[in-house]
PDB file of C-alpha atoms in Angstrom:
ATOM      1  CA  UNK S   1      25.756 -13.327 -12.665  1.00 57.00           C
ATOM      2  CA  UNK S   2      28.550 -13.727 -10.152  1.00 56.00           C
ATOM      3  CA  UNK S   3      27.768 -13.875  -6.465  1.00 59.00           C
ATOM      4  CA  UNK S   4      29.911 -12.841  -3.514  1.00 60.00           C
ATOM      5  CA  UNK S   5      31.535 -15.893  -1.975  1.00 56.00           C
ATOM      6  CA  UNK S   6      30.570 -17.035   1.534  1.00 50.00           C
ATOM      7  CA  UNK S   7      34.007 -15.863   2.691  1.00 57.00           C
ATOM      8  CA  UNK S   8      33.112 -12.285   1.731  1.00 80.00           C
ATOM      9  CA  UNK S   9      29.802 -12.248   3.610  1.00 92.00           C
ATOM     10  CA  UNK S  10      29.130 -12.896   7.275  1.00 95.00           C
ATOM     11  CA  UNK S  11      25.643 -14.018   8.232  1.00 96.00           C
ATOM     12  CA  UNK S  12      24.401 -11.971  11.175  1.00 96.00           C
ATOM     13  CA  UNK S  13      20.845 -13.298  11.299  1.00 94.00           C
ATOM     14  CA  UNK S  14      18.589 -15.381   9.080  1.00 94.00           C
ATOM     15  CA  UNK S  15      14.804 -15.120   8.808  1.00 90.00           C
ATOM     16  CA  UNK S  16      12.882 -18.240   9.797  1.00 82.00           C
ATOM     17  CA  UNK S  17       9.461 -19.571   8.923  1.00 76.00           C
ATOM     18  CA  UNK S  18       7.445 -20.193   5.781  1.00 78.00           C
ATOM     19  CA  UNK S  19       8.637 -18.784   2.505  1.00 87.00           C
ATOM     20  CA  UNK S  20       7.742 -15.147   1.727  1.00 96.00           C
ATOM     21  CA  UNK S  21       5.963 -13.981  -1.410  1.00 97.00           C
ATOM     22  CA  UNK S  22       8.007 -10.767  -1.554  1.00 98.00           C
ATOM     23  CA  UNK S  23      11.681 -10.234  -0.776  1.00 98.00           C
ATOM     24  CA  UNK S  24      12.682  -6.622  -0.119  1.00 98.00           C
ATOM     25  CA  UNK S  25      16.418  -6.194  -0.661  1.00 98.00           C
ATOM     26  CA  UNK S  26      18.284  -3.240   0.806  1.00 97.00           C
ATOM     27  CA  UNK S  27      22.036  -2.897   0.350  1.00 96.00           C
ATOM     28  CA  UNK S  28      23.768  -0.294   2.481  1.00 94.00           C
ATOM     29  CA  UNK S  29      27.286   1.110   2.713  1.00 92.00           C
ATOM     30  CA  UNK S  30      27.973   2.736   6.102  1.00 86.00           C
ATOM     31  CA  UNK S  31      24.677   4.625   6.476  1.00 84.00           C
ATOM     32  CA  UNK S  32      23.341   3.879   9.932  1.00 82.00           C
ATOM     33  CA  UNK S  33      20.789   6.684  10.380  1.00 85.00           C
ATOM     34  CA  UNK S  34      19.309   6.210   6.906  1.00 89.00           C
ATOM     35  CA  UNK S  35      18.923   2.432   7.171  1.00 93.00           C
ATOM     36  CA  UNK S  36      17.218   2.716  10.573  1.00 94.00           C
ATOM     37  CA  UNK S  37      14.575   5.040   9.121  1.00 94.00           C
ATOM     38  CA  UNK S  38      14.067   2.767   6.097  1.00 95.00           C
ATOM     39  CA  UNK S  39      13.685  -0.343   8.278  1.00 97.00           C
ATOM     40  CA  UNK S  40      11.194   1.445  10.517  1.00 97.00           C
ATOM     41  CA  UNK S  41       9.045   2.148   7.458  1.00 97.00           C
ATOM     42  CA  UNK S  42       9.214  -1.502   6.401  1.00 98.00           C
ATOM     43  CA  UNK S  43       8.354  -2.672   9.913  1.00 97.00           C
ATOM     44  CA  UNK S  44       5.251  -0.446   9.793  1.00 98.00           C
ATOM     45  CA  UNK S  45       3.813  -1.976   6.597  1.00 98.00           C
ATOM     46  CA  UNK S  46       0.087  -2.626   6.728  1.00 97.00           C
ATOM     47  CA  UNK S  47      -0.283  -5.871   4.801  1.00 96.00           C
ATOM     48  CA  UNK S  48      -1.129  -9.545   5.145  1.00 95.00           C
ATOM     49  CA  UNK S  49       1.319 -10.398   2.350  1.00 96.00           C
ATOM     50  CA  UNK S  50       4.221 -12.466   3.714  1.00 96.00           C
ATOM     51  CA  UNK S  51       7.422 -10.562   2.984  1.00 97.00           C
ATOM     52  CA  UNK S  52      11.013 -10.702   4.099  1.00 98.00           C
ATOM     53  CA  UNK S  53      13.715  -8.055   4.247  1.00 98.00           C
ATOM     54  CA  UNK S  54      17.221  -9.039   3.173  1.00 98.00           C
ATOM     55  CA  UNK S  55      19.703  -6.471   4.436  1.00 97.00           C
ATOM     56  CA  UNK S  56      23.233  -6.525   3.059  1.00 97.00           C
ATOM     57  CA  UNK S  57      25.507  -4.188   4.995  1.00 96.00           C
ATOM     58  CA  UNK S  58      28.986  -3.221   3.848  1.00 95.00           C
ATOM     59  CA  UNK S  59      31.912  -1.773   5.825  1.00 94.00           C
ATOM     60  CA  UNK S  60      29.845  -1.123   8.955  1.00 95.00           C
ATOM     61  CA  UNK S  61      31.624  -0.611  12.303  1.00 94.00           C
ATOM     62  CA  UNK S  62      31.956  -3.678  14.558  1.00 94.00           C
ATOM     63  CA  UNK S  63      28.774  -4.471  16.457  1.00 95.00           C
ATOM     64  CA  UNK S  64      26.483  -2.298  14.369  1.00 95.00           C
ATOM     65  CA  UNK S  65      25.162  -5.115  12.105  1.00 96.00           C
ATOM     66  CA  UNK S  66      24.301  -7.126  15.225  1.00 96.00           C
ATOM     67  CA  UNK S  67      22.575  -4.090  16.762  1.00 96.00           C
ATOM     68  CA  UNK S  68      20.429  -3.585  13.671  1.00 96.00           C
ATOM     69  CA  UNK S  69      19.464  -7.255  13.630  1.00 96.00           C
ATOM     70  CA  UNK S  70      18.493  -7.082  17.301  1.00 96.00           C
ATOM     71  CA  UNK S  71      16.491  -3.869  16.794  1.00 95.00           C
ATOM     72  CA  UNK S  72      14.345  -5.128  13.920  1.00 96.00           C
ATOM     73  CA  UNK S  73      14.216  -8.939  13.964  1.00 94.00           C
ATOM     74  CA  UNK S  74      11.254  -8.826  16.346  1.00 92.00           C
ATOM     75  CA  UNK S  75       9.289  -6.659  13.925  1.00 93.00           C
ATOM     76  CA  UNK S  76      10.375  -7.993  10.530  1.00 95.00           C
ATOM     77  CA  UNK S  77      11.174 -11.287   8.849  1.00 96.00           C
ATOM     78  CA  UNK S  78      14.766 -10.100   8.584  1.00 97.00           C
ATOM     79  CA  UNK S  79      18.013 -11.571   7.289  1.00 97.00           C
ATOM     80  CA  UNK S  80      21.188  -9.538   7.820  1.00 97.00           C
ATOM     81  CA  UNK S  81      24.538 -10.088   6.125  1.00 97.00           C
ATOM     82  CA  UNK S  82      27.736  -8.075   6.387  1.00 97.00           C
ATOM     83  CA  UNK S  83      30.732  -7.601   4.094  1.00 96.00           C
ATOM     84  CA  UNK S  84      33.875  -6.083   5.568  1.00 94.00           C
ATOM     85  CA  UNK S  85      34.434  -4.021   2.410  1.00 93.00           C
ATOM     86  CA  UNK S  86      32.284  -2.460  -0.274  1.00 92.00           C
ATOM     87  CA  UNK S  87      31.144  -4.958  -2.912  1.00 93.00           C
ATOM     88  CA  UNK S  88      29.667  -2.387  -5.288  1.00 93.00           C
ATOM     89  CA  UNK S  89      25.961  -2.047  -5.918  1.00 94.00           C
ATOM     90  CA  UNK S  90      25.796  -4.655  -8.713  1.00 95.00           C
ATOM     91  CA  UNK S  91      27.626  -7.385  -6.770  1.00 95.00           C
ATOM     92  CA  UNK S  92      25.845  -6.540  -3.514  1.00 96.00           C
ATOM     93  CA  UNK S  93      22.426  -6.847  -5.139  1.00 97.00           C
ATOM     94  CA  UNK S  94      23.384 -10.157  -6.732  1.00 97.00           C
ATOM     95  CA  UNK S  95      24.624 -11.477  -3.392  1.00 96.00           C
ATOM     96  CA  UNK S  96      21.428 -10.442  -1.625  1.00 97.00           C
ATOM     97  CA  UNK S  97      19.296 -11.840  -4.448  1.00 97.00           C
ATOM     98  CA  UNK S  98      20.996 -15.236  -4.053  1.00 96.00           C
ATOM     99  CA  UNK S  99      20.094 -15.187  -0.351  1.00 96.00           C
ATOM    100  CA  UNK S 100      16.436 -14.214  -0.811  1.00 97.00           C
ATOM    101  CA  UNK S 101      13.409 -16.423  -1.432  1.00 96.00           C
ATOM    102  CA  UNK S 102      10.440 -14.365  -2.646  1.00 97.00           C
ATOM    103  CA  UNK S 103       8.679 -14.836  -5.965  1.00 98.00           C
ATOM    104  CA  UNK S 104       8.744 -11.042  -6.270  1.00 98.00           C
ATOM    105  CA  UNK S 105      12.000  -9.238  -5.469  1.00 98.00           C
ATOM    106  CA  UNK S 106      11.976  -5.536  -4.635  1.00 98.00           C
ATOM    107  CA  UNK S 107      15.002  -3.277  -4.323  1.00 98.00           C
ATOM    108  CA  UNK S 108      15.080  -0.179  -2.115  1.00 97.00           C
ATOM    109  CA  UNK S 109      17.952   2.160  -1.364  1.00 95.00           C
ATOM    110  CA  UNK S 110      18.721   2.733   2.289  1.00 94.00           C
ATOM    111  CA  UNK S 111      17.933   6.463   2.050  1.00 93.00           C
ATOM    112  CA  UNK S 112      14.310   6.235   0.898  1.00 94.00           C
ATOM    113  CA  UNK S 113      11.116   6.507   2.924  1.00 95.00           C
ATOM    114  CA  UNK S 114       8.132   4.346   1.972  1.00 97.00           C
ATOM    115  CA  UNK S 115       4.429   4.594   2.760  1.00 97.00           C
ATOM    116  CA  UNK S 116       2.668   2.031   4.966  1.00 98.00           C
ATOM    117  CA  UNK S 117       0.861   0.497   1.956  1.00 98.00           C
ATOM    118  CA  UNK S 118       3.973   0.133  -0.211  1.00 98.00           C
ATOM    119  CA  UNK S 119       4.181  -3.694  -0.049  1.00 98.00           C
ATOM    120  CA  UNK S 120       0.409  -4.132  -0.423  1.00 98.00           C
ATOM    121  CA  UNK S 121       0.323  -1.839  -3.469  1.00 98.00           C
ATOM    122  CA  UNK S 122       3.373  -3.520  -5.017  1.00 98.00           C
ATOM    123  CA  UNK S 123       1.817  -6.975  -4.857  1.00 98.00           C
ATOM    124  CA  UNK S 124      -1.408  -5.828  -6.510  1.00 97.00           C
ATOM    125  CA  UNK S 125       0.401  -5.419  -9.837  1.00 98.00           C
ATOM    126  CA  UNK S 126       1.723  -8.958 -10.108  1.00 98.00           C
ATOM    127  CA  UNK S 127      -1.610 -10.515 -10.997  1.00 96.00           C
ATOM    128  CA  UNK S 128      -0.734  -9.521 -14.580  1.00 96.00           C
ATOM    129  CA  UNK S 129       1.303 -12.426 -15.954  1.00 96.00           C
ATOM    130  CA  UNK S 130       2.897 -10.226 -18.638  1.00 97.00           C
ATOM    131  CA  UNK S 131       4.449  -7.919 -16.041  1.00 97.00           C
ATOM    132  CA  UNK S 132       8.130  -8.441 -15.355  1.00 98.00           C
ATOM    133  CA  UNK S 133       8.565  -5.510 -13.013  1.00 98.00           C
ATOM    134  CA  UNK S 134       6.989  -2.478 -11.406  1.00 98.00           C
ATOM    135  CA  UNK S 135       8.532   0.561  -9.784  1.00 96.00           C
ATOM    136  CA  UNK S 136       7.478   3.870  -8.364  1.00 92.00           C
ATOM    137  CA  UNK S 137       8.141   7.529  -8.835  1.00 89.00           C
ATOM    138  CA  UNK S 138      10.998   8.883  -6.733  1.00 89.00           C
ATOM    139  CA  UNK S 139      10.376  12.223  -5.070  1.00 85.00           C
ATOM    140  CA  UNK S 140      13.362  14.333  -4.028  1.00 73.00           C
ATOM    141  CA  UNK S 141      12.229  16.608  -1.194  1.00 72.00           C
ATOM    142  CA  UNK S 142      14.281  19.783  -1.116  1.00 59.00           C
ATOM    143  CA  UNK S 143      15.606  19.278  -4.653  1.00 56.00           C
ATOM    144  CA  UNK S 144      12.941  21.076  -6.651  1.00 56.00           C
ATOM    145  CA  UNK S 145      14.839  24.252  -7.512  1.00 59.00           C
ATOM    146  CA  UNK S 146      13.246  26.287 -10.277  1.00 55.00           C
ATOM    147  CA  UNK S 147      16.411  26.324 -12.386  1.00 57.00           C
ATOM    148  CA  UNK S 148      16.629  22.538 -12.231  1.00 58.00           C
ATOM    149  CA  UNK S 149      12.976  22.051 -13.147  1.00 60.00           C
ATOM    150  CA  UNK S 150      13.357  24.387 -16.126  1.00 62.00           C
ATOM    151  CA  UNK S 151      16.702  23.165 -17.435  1.00 62.00           C
ATOM    152  CA  UNK S 152      16.184  19.408 -17.278  1.00 61.00           C
ATOM    153  CA  UNK S 153      13.361  19.318 -19.876  1.00 63.00           C
ATOM    154  CA  UNK S 154      15.255  21.744 -22.134  1.00 61.00           C
ATOM    155  CA  UNK S 155      18.341  19.524 -22.023  1.00 61.00           C
ATOM    156  CA  UNK S 156      16.264  16.401 -22.620  1.00 60.00           C
ATOM    157  CA  UNK S 157      17.078  14.903 -19.228  1.00 61.00           C
ATOM    158  CA  UNK S 158      13.509  14.550 -17.976  1.00 66.00           C
ATOM    159  CA  UNK S 159      10.406  12.930 -19.373  1.00 69.00           C
ATOM    160  CA  UNK S 160       6.890  11.881 -18.434  1.00 67.00           C
ATOM    161  CA  UNK S 161       8.084   8.329 -17.900  1.00 73.00           C
ATOM    162  CA  UNK S 162      11.250   6.321 -17.379  1.00 76.00           C
ATOM    163  CA  UNK S 163      12.425   5.990 -20.974  1.00 78.00           C
ATOM    164  CA  UNK S 164      15.490   5.524 -23.141  1.00 76.00           C
ATOM    165  CA  UNK S 165      15.747   8.245 -25.763  1.00 71.00           C
ATOM    166  CA  UNK S 166      16.976   8.018 -29.344  1.00 60.00           C
ATOM    167  CA  UNK S 167      20.554   8.678 -28.228  1.00 61.00           C
ATOM    168  CA  UNK S 168      20.570   5.839 -25.718  1.00 67.00           C
ATOM    169  CA  UNK S 169      20.292   8.047 -22.641  1.00 69.00           C
ATOM    170  CA  UNK S 170      17.908   7.273 -19.802  1.00 75.00           C
ATOM    171  CA  UNK S 171      15.441  10.027 -18.919  1.00 73.00           C
ATOM    172  CA  UNK S 172      13.875  10.504 -15.504  1.00 73.00           C
ATOM    173  CA  UNK S 173      10.429  11.954 -14.721  1.00 74.00           C
ATOM    174  CA  UNK S 174      12.052  14.565 -12.504  1.00 64.00           C
ATOM    175  CA  UNK S 175       9.386  16.973 -11.327  1.00 64.00           C
ATOM    176  CA  UNK S 176       6.272  14.831 -11.223  1.00 72.00           C
ATOM    177  CA  UNK S 177       4.678  11.612 -12.422  1.00 80.00           C
ATOM    178  CA  UNK S 178       1.379  11.353 -14.331  1.00 80.00           C
ATOM    179  CA  UNK S 179      -1.510  10.009 -12.293  1.00 86.00           C
ATOM    180  CA  UNK S 180      -1.917   7.144 -14.719  1.00 90.00           C
ATOM    181  CA  UNK S 181       0.514   4.216 -14.664  1.00 94.00           C
ATOM    182  CA  UNK S 182       3.120   4.325 -17.412  1.00 91.00           C
ATOM    183  CA  UNK S 183       4.840   1.706 -19.536  1.00 94.00           C
ATOM    184  CA  UNK S 184       8.545   2.079 -18.757  1.00 93.00           C
ATOM    185  CA  UNK S 185      11.854   1.243 -20.403  1.00 93.00           C
ATOM    186  CA  UNK S 186      13.559   1.008 -17.017  1.00 93.00           C
ATOM    187  CA  UNK S 187      12.826   1.504 -13.306  1.00 94.00           C
ATOM    188  CA  UNK S 188      14.592   3.641 -10.747  1.00 92.00           C
ATOM    189  CA  UNK S 189      17.118   1.579  -8.789  1.00 92.00           C
ATOM    190  CA  UNK S 190      16.071   2.941  -5.404  1.00 93.00           C
ATOM    191  CA  UNK S 191      12.445   1.821  -5.905  1.00 96.00           C
ATOM    192  CA  UNK S 192      12.056  -1.118  -8.294  1.00 97.00           C
ATOM    193  CA  UNK S 193      10.787  -4.696  -8.215  1.00 98.00           C
ATOM    194  CA  UNK S 194      10.847  -7.691 -10.551  1.00 98.00           C
ATOM    195  CA  UNK S 195       9.582 -11.235 -10.790  1.00 98.00           C
ATOM    196  CA  UNK S 196      12.287 -13.621  -9.691  1.00 98.00           C
ATOM    197  CA  UNK S 197      11.707 -15.573 -12.916  1.00 98.00           C
ATOM    198  CA  UNK S 198      12.548 -12.453 -14.946  1.00 98.00           C
ATOM    199  CA  UNK S 199      15.698 -11.760 -12.928  1.00 98.00           C
ATOM    200  CA  UNK S 200      16.853 -15.337 -13.301  1.00 97.00           C
ATOM    201  CA  UNK S 201      16.138 -15.310 -17.033  1.00 97.00           C
ATOM    202  CA  UNK S 202      18.615 -12.444 -17.522  1.00 97.00           C
ATOM    203  CA  UNK S 203      21.109 -13.777 -14.940  1.00 96.00           C
ATOM    204  CA  UNK S 204      20.809 -10.881 -12.519  1.00 97.00           C
ATOM    205  CA  UNK S 205      22.816  -7.678 -12.439  1.00 96.00           C
ATOM    206  CA  UNK S 206      25.827  -7.180 -14.698  1.00 94.00           C
ATOM    207  CA  UNK S 207      28.874  -6.714 -12.490  1.00 93.00           C
ATOM    208  CA  UNK S 208      30.914  -5.713 -15.535  1.00 88.00           C
ATOM    209  CA  UNK S 209      29.722  -2.133 -15.018  1.00 86.00           C
ATOM    210  CA  UNK S 210      31.917  -1.824 -11.939  1.00 79.00           C
ATOM    211  CA  UNK S 211      30.908  -0.677  -8.488  1.00 82.00           C
ATOM    212  CA  UNK S 212      28.151   1.839  -9.211  1.00 80.00           C
ATOM    213  CA  UNK S 213      25.783   2.997 -11.919  1.00 80.00           C
ATOM    214  CA  UNK S 214      23.616   1.647 -14.758  1.00 86.00           C
ATOM    215  CA  UNK S 215      22.412  -1.296 -12.677  1.00 92.00           C
ATOM    216  CA  UNK S 216      18.767  -0.231 -12.896  1.00 94.00           C
ATOM    217  CA  UNK S 217      18.771   0.823 -16.545  1.00 93.00           C
ATOM    218  CA  UNK S 218      20.650  -2.268 -17.714  1.00 94.00           C
ATOM    219  CA  UNK S 219      18.529  -4.812 -15.815  1.00 96.00           C
ATOM    220  CA  UNK S 220      15.336  -3.124 -17.002  1.00 96.00           C
ATOM    221  CA  UNK S 221      16.328  -3.164 -20.654  1.00 94.00           C
ATOM    222  CA  UNK S 222      17.419  -6.793 -20.532  1.00 96.00           C
ATOM    223  CA  UNK S 223      14.177  -7.855 -18.841  1.00 97.00           C
ATOM    224  CA  UNK S 224      12.148  -5.989 -21.465  1.00 96.00           C
ATOM    225  CA  UNK S 225      14.160  -7.613 -24.256  1.00 96.00           C
ATOM    226  CA  UNK S 226      13.362 -10.981 -22.688  1.00 97.00           C
ATOM    227  CA  UNK S 227       9.686 -10.267 -23.366  1.00 97.00           C
ATOM    228  CA  UNK S 228       8.415  -8.782 -20.088  1.00 98.00           C
ATOM    229  CA  UNK S 229       6.612  -5.475 -19.505  1.00 98.00           C
ATOM    230  CA  UNK S 230       7.689  -2.831 -16.992  1.00 97.00           C
ATOM    231  CA  UNK S 231       5.369  -0.336 -15.320  1.00 96.00           C
ATOM    232  CA  UNK S 232       6.157   2.838 -13.379  1.00 94.00           C
ATOM    233  CA  UNK S 233       3.464   4.181 -11.076  1.00 94.00           C
ATOM    234  CA  UNK S 234       2.789   7.140  -8.856  1.00 93.00           C
ATOM    235  CA  UNK S 235       1.040   4.775  -6.423  1.00 95.00           C
ATOM    236  CA  UNK S 236       4.432   3.398  -5.304  1.00 96.00           C
ATOM    237  CA  UNK S 237       6.143   6.755  -4.891  1.00 93.00           C
ATOM    238  CA  UNK S 238       8.949   7.002  -2.322  1.00 94.00           C
ATOM    239  CA  UNK S 239      10.777   9.982  -0.862  1.00 91.00           C
ATOM    240  CA  UNK S 240      14.516   9.938  -1.562  1.00 88.00           C
ATOM    241  CA  UNK S 241      16.832  11.687   0.899  1.00 83.00           C
ATOM    242  CA  UNK S 242      20.333  11.258  -0.547  1.00 78.00           C
ATOM    243  CA  UNK S 243      23.046  11.130   2.098  1.00 67.00           C
TER     244      UNK S 243
END
């Protein structure tokens, strides 16, 4: 795992106080409206679990990172960092991971909306020592066209769980998620979490994939191969509103 150098990242604000149990990492590339809505959801969490939010912004206009820190630091244990250029999702997540402290590390995309019990529900799974990670179903409001729902299963692109098929392709539970929790091969990158010990055992995200793609599938497979279980659950569902 390589990590962005201090010269590439500017620290805007740093959370203070006792160490958190959960670190929620959000990396964002020039999406102001989306990240504000996501941070509002995190600030509204109903939980006694100590958690921090590590926000890594990339290529934001001057002054905007400082404005976001000022808006939310009173409501969240928030650390904000800024890179003048895009690092790519793999490198950005590694850089944020290196600057986080929680025993459990969760990753959200900036364009998702989470329920008020998301952190509380997430933590409830980590009493199982065999669990390396847990993630939730990703709903796509407005993207449930009949043709899409019919074609994806026919083409083998959807499944009842996050799985890798015989051809090595990753399948997504597109239209719905079973009520029961599911063993998973991988977790969706916009709504996934892992034990820090599992992430460190596999040396984080593989930046060899470039700037975008396969980060979630690759990290999930490597964590499973290291002996951990992954679970996907409807209880942690988020709404995804792609920009």
